[in-house]
Coordinates of C-alpha atoms in Angstrom, one line a residue:
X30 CA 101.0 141.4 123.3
X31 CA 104.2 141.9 121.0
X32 CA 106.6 141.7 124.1
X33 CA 104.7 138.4 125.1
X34 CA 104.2 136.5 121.8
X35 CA 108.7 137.1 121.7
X36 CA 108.5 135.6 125.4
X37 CA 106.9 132.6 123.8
X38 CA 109.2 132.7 121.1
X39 CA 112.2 132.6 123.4
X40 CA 110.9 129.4 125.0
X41 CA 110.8 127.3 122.2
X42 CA 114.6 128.5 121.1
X43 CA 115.6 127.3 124.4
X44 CA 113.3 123.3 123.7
X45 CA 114.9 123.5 120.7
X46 CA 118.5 124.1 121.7
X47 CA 119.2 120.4 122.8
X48 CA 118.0 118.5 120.2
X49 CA 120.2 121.1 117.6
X50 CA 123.2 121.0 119.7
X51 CA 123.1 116.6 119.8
X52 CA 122.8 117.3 116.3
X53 CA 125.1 119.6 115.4
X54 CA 128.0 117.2 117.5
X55 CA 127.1 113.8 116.2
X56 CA 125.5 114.4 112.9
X57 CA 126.4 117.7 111.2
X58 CA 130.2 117.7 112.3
X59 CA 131.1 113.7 111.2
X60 CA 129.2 114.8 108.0
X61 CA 131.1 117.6 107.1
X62 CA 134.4 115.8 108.4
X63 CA 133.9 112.9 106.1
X64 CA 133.3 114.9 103.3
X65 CA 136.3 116.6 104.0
X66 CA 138.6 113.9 104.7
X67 CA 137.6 112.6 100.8
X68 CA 139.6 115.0 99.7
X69 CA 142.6 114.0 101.6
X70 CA 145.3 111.1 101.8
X71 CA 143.8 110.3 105.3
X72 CA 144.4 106.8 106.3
X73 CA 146.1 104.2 109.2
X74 CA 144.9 103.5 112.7
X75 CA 144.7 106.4 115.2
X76 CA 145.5 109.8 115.0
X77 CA 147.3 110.4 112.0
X78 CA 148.2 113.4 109.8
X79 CA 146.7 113.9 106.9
X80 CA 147.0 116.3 103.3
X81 CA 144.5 117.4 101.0
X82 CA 145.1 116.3 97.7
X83 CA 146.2 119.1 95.5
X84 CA 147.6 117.1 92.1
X85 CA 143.8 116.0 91.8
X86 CA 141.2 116.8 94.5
X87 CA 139.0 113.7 93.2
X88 CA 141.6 111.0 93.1
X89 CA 139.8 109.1 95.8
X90 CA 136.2 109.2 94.2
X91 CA 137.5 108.4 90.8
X92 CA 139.3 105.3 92.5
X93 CA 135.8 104.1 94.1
X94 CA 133.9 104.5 90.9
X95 CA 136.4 102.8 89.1
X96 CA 136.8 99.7 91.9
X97 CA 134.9 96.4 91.0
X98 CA 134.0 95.5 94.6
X99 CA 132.5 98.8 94.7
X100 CA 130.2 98.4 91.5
X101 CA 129.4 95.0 92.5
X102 CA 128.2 96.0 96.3
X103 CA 126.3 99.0 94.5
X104 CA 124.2 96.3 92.1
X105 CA 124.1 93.8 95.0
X106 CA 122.2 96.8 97.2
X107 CA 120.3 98.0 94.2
X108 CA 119.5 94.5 93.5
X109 CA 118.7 93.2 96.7
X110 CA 116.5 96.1 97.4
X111 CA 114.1 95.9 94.4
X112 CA 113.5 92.5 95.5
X113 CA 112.5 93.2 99.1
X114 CA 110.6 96.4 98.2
X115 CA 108.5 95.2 95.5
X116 CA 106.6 92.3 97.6
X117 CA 106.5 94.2 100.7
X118 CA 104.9 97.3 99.4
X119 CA 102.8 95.0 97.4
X120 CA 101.7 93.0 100.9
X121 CA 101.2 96.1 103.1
X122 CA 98.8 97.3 100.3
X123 CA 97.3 94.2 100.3
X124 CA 97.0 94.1 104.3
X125 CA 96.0 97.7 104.7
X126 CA 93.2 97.3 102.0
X127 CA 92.3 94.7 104.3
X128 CA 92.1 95.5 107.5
X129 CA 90.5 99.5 106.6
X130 CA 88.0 98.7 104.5
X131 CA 84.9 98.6 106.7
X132 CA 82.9 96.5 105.0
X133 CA 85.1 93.4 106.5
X134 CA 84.3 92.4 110.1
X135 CA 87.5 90.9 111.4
X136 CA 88.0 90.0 114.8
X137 CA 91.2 90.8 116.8
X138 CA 92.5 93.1 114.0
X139 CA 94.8 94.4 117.3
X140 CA 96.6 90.9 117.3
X141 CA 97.0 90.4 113.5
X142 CA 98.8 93.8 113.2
X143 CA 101.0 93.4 116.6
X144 CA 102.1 90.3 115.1
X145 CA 102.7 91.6 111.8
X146 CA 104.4 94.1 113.2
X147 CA 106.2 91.8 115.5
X148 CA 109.6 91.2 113.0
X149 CA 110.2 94.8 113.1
X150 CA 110.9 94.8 116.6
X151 CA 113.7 91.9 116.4
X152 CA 117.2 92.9 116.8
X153 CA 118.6 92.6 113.2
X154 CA 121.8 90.3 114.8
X155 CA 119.0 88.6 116.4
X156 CA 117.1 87.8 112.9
X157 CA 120.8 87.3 110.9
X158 CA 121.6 84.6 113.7
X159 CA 118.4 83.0 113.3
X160 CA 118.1 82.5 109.4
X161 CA 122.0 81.4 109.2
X162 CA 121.0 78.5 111.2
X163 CA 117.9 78.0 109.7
X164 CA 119.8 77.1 106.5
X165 CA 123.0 75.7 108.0
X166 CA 124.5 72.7 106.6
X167 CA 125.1 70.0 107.5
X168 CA 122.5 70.3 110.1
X169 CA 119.7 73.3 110.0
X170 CA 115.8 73.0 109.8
X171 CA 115.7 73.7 106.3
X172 CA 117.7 70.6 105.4
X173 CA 116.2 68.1 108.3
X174 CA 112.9 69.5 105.9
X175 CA 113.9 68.8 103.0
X176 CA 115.2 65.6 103.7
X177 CA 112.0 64.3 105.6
X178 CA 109.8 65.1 103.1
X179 CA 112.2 63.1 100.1
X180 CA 112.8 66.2 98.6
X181 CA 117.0 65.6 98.7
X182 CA 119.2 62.5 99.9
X183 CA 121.6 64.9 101.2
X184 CA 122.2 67.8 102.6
X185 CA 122.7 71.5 100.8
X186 CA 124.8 73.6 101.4
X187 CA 122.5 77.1 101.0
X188 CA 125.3 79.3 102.1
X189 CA 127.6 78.8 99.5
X190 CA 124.9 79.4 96.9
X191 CA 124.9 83.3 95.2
X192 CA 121.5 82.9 94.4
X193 CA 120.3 81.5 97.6
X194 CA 122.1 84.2 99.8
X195 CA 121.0 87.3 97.9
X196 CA 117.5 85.5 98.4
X197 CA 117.8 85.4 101.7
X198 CA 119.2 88.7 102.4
X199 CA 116.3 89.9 100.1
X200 CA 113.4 87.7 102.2
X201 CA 114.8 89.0 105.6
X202 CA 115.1 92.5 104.8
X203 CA 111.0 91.9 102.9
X204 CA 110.0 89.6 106.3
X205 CA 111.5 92.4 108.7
X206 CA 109.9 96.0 106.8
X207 CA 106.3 94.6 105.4
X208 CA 104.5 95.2 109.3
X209 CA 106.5 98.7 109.8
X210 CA 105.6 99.5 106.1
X211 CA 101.8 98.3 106.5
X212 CA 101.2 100.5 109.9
X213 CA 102.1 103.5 108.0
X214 CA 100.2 103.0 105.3
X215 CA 97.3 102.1 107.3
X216 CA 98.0 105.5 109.5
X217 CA 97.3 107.6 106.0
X218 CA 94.1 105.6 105.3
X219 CA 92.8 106.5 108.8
X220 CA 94.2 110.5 107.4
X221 CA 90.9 110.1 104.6
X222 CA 87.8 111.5 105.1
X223 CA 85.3 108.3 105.7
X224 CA 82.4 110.1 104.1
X225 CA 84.7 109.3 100.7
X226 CA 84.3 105.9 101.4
X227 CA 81.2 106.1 102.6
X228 CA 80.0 107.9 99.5
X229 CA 81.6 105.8 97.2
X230 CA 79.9 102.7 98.7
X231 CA 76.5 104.6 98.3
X232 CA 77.6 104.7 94.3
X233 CA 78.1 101.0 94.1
X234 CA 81.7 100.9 94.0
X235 CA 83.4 97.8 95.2
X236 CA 86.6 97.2 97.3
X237 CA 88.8 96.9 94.5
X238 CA 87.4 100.5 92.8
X239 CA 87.4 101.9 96.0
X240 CA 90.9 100.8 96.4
X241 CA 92.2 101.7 92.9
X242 CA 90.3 104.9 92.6
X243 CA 90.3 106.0 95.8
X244 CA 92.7 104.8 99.0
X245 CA 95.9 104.7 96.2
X246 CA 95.5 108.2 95.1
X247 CA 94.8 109.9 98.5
X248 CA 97.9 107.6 99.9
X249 CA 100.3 109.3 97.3
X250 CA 101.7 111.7 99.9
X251 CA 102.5 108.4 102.4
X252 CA 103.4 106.4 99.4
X253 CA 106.4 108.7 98.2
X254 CA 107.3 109.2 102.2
X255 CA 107.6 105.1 102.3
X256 CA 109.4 104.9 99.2
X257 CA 112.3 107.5 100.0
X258 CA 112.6 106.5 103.5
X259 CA 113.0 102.7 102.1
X260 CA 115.1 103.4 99.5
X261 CA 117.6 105.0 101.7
X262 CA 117.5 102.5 104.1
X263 CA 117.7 99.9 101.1
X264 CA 121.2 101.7 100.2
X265 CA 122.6 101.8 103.4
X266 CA 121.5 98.0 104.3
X267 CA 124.6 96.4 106.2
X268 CA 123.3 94.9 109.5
X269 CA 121.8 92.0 107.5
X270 CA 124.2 90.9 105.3
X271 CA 127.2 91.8 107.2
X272 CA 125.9 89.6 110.0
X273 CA 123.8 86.8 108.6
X274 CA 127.2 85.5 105.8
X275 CA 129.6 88.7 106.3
X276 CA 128.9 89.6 102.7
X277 CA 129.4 86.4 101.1
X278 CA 129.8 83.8 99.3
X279 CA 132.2 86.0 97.0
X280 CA 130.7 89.3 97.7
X281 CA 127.6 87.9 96.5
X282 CA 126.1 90.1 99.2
X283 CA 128.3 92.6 99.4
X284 CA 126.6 96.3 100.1
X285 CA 128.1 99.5 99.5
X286 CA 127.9 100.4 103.4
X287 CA 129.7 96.6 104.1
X288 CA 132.3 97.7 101.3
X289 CA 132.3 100.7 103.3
X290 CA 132.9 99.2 106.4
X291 CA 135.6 96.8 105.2
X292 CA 137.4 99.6 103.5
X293 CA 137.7 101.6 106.9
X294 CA 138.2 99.3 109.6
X295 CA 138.9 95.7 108.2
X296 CA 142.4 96.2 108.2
X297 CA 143.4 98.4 105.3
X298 CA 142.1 101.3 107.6
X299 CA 141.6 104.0 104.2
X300 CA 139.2 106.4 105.6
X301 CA 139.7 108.6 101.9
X302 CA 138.1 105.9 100.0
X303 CA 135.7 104.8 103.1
X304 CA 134.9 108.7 102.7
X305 CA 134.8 108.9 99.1
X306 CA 132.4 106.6 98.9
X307 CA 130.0 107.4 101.6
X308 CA 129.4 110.7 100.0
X309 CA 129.1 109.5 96.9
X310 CA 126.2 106.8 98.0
X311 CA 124.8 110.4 99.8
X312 CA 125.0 112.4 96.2
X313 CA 122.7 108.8 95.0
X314 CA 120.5 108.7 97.4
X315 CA 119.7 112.7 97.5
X316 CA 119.4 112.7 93.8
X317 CA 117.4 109.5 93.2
X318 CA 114.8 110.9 96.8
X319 CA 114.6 113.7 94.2
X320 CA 113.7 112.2 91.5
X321 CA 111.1 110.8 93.1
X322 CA 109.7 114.0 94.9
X323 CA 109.6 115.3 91.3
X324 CA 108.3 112.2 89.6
X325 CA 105.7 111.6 92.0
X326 CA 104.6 115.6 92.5
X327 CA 100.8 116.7 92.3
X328 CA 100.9 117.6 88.8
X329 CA 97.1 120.0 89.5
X330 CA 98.9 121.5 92.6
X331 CA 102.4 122.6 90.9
X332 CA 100.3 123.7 87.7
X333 CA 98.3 126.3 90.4
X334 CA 101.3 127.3 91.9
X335 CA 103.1 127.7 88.4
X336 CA 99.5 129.9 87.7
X337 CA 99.6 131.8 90.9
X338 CA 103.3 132.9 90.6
X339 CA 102.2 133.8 87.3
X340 CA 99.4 136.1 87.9
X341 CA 102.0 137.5 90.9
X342 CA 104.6 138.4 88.8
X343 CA 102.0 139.9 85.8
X344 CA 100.1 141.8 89.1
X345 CA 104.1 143.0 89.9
X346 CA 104.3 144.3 86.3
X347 CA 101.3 146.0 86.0
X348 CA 101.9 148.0 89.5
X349 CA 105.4 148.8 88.1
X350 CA 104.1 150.1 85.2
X351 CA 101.3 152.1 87.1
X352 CA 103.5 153.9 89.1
X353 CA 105.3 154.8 86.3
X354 CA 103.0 156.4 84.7
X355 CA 101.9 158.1 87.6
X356 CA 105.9 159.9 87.9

């Protein structure tokens, strides 16, 4: 039995070989390479030589933290991200309430969520594209609108306005994430016992205790796996605004992975400060994921593991001291 459970073991080294190799070549080694080459003088087009700093290892990171295009793209993504997140968590709640809660008899709740769904599927050049001539000027649908309807005389011109663009970025990136975000919400609901619901409706609760009381606090698991993996895609957002006004108008929606970008390959080619700062937006995001992890724990669960490791280590003692005595 031994000699076959390590003939099964084998297999599954070999499944997993693969996927560790692709990963190890285009993930792990860039990783470690761009953490290294922060450290250096690295920069130009091509192969080029390049030393590690020894005057002061930290030169680079000290000039990205200290760089105003870099603290601006880092409020921009910050900013722009609060303002996507908040409304589309709030609307995939509000859609996943709706379409689990069994005492609503919907028809073709297939269709609403494939077409919900549906902006998450778009091509993100596709969307940019779209919405750039939505509000183009002097001709785009917004401004034909307006204009019918009396609104304005004349035509605006959106994409020259801050506030507008950060809007925009902030509505597409909201438009594009609220189906993906609802499906998995709705795939932890289905995860709950229905005889919780079930007894609950027995009780007289209605949707909106059943909701508060019940779905949100059984959801915490999927709710911190939503947040995290939306916060680091909210930090590393550069399709969008790199496509739909190329960061602009002045670097109103400028990212921290388009100030990235521009610093590596838009003609200054420094790949120590297009380092520098990727690693530093990875020390952010690993330290803000765990934040969360710790802010949104299960306080009953750590305190039983906090009492079980007690008891262990007291059970440890008192052996200890058995034996001990026994010598």
């Amino acid at each position: 039995m031994k000699r076959k459970h390590s003939g099964y073991a084998k297999w599954g080294y070999i499944f997993c070989l693969p996927f560790t190799l692709a990963f190890m070549i285009f993930s792990l080694y860039p990783i470690i390479f761009t953490a290294v080459i922060g450290f250096t003088d690295c920069k130009g087009l091509g192969m080029v030589k390049f030393h590690f700093l020894a005057d002061d290892p930290f030169l680079n990171f000290k000039n990205i933290l200290t760089n105003p295009s870099f603290q601006k793209s880092f409020r921009n993504t910050l900013g722009m991200w609060i303002c996507n997140f908040i409304p589309q968590i709030g609307l995939a709640l509000l859609l996943t309430a709706w379409f689990t809660d069994n005492r609503n008899h919907i028809k073709g709740k297939g269709l609403f969520k494939i077409l919900f769904y549906m902006p998450n599927i778009i091509t993100a050049a596709t969307i940019a594209i779209l919405f750039n001539a939505l509000i183009g000027y002097p001709m785009g649908p917004v401004n034909d609108l307006l204009m019918t309807l009396g609104l304005t005389d004349q035509p605006i011109n959106f994409q020259v306005n801050k506030t507008v663009a950060r809007g925009s970025v902030s509505f597409i990136q909201f438009w594009m994430w609220y189906g993906y975000t609802m499906i998995i919400l709705i795939s932890g609901v289905l995860g709950i016992s229905p005889e919780i619901f079930e007894s609950a409706e027995v009780d007289g609760a209605s949707r909106i205790q059943t909701f508060f009381y019940i779905t949100i606090p059984n959801l915490k698991t999927i709710l911190l796996f939503t947040l995290v993996t939306s916060l680091i895609g909210g930090l590393q957002m550069f399709d969008i605004p790199k496509l739909f006004l190329l960061g602009g108008p002045d670097n109103s929606t400028l990212t921290t992975s388009v100030f990235i970008y521009n610093q590596a390959f838009s003609g200054s080619y420094l790949y120590n400060r297009a380092s520098a700062a990727s690693m530093i937006m990875f020390v952010i995001i690993c330290a803000a994921s765990a934040i969360l992890f710790f802010t949104m724990r299960d306080k009953d669960e750590a305190e039983q593991e906090k009492l079980a490791r007690k008891q262990e280590r007291e059970y440890r003692k008192i052996q200890k001291e058995r034996r001990k005595s026994h010598e």
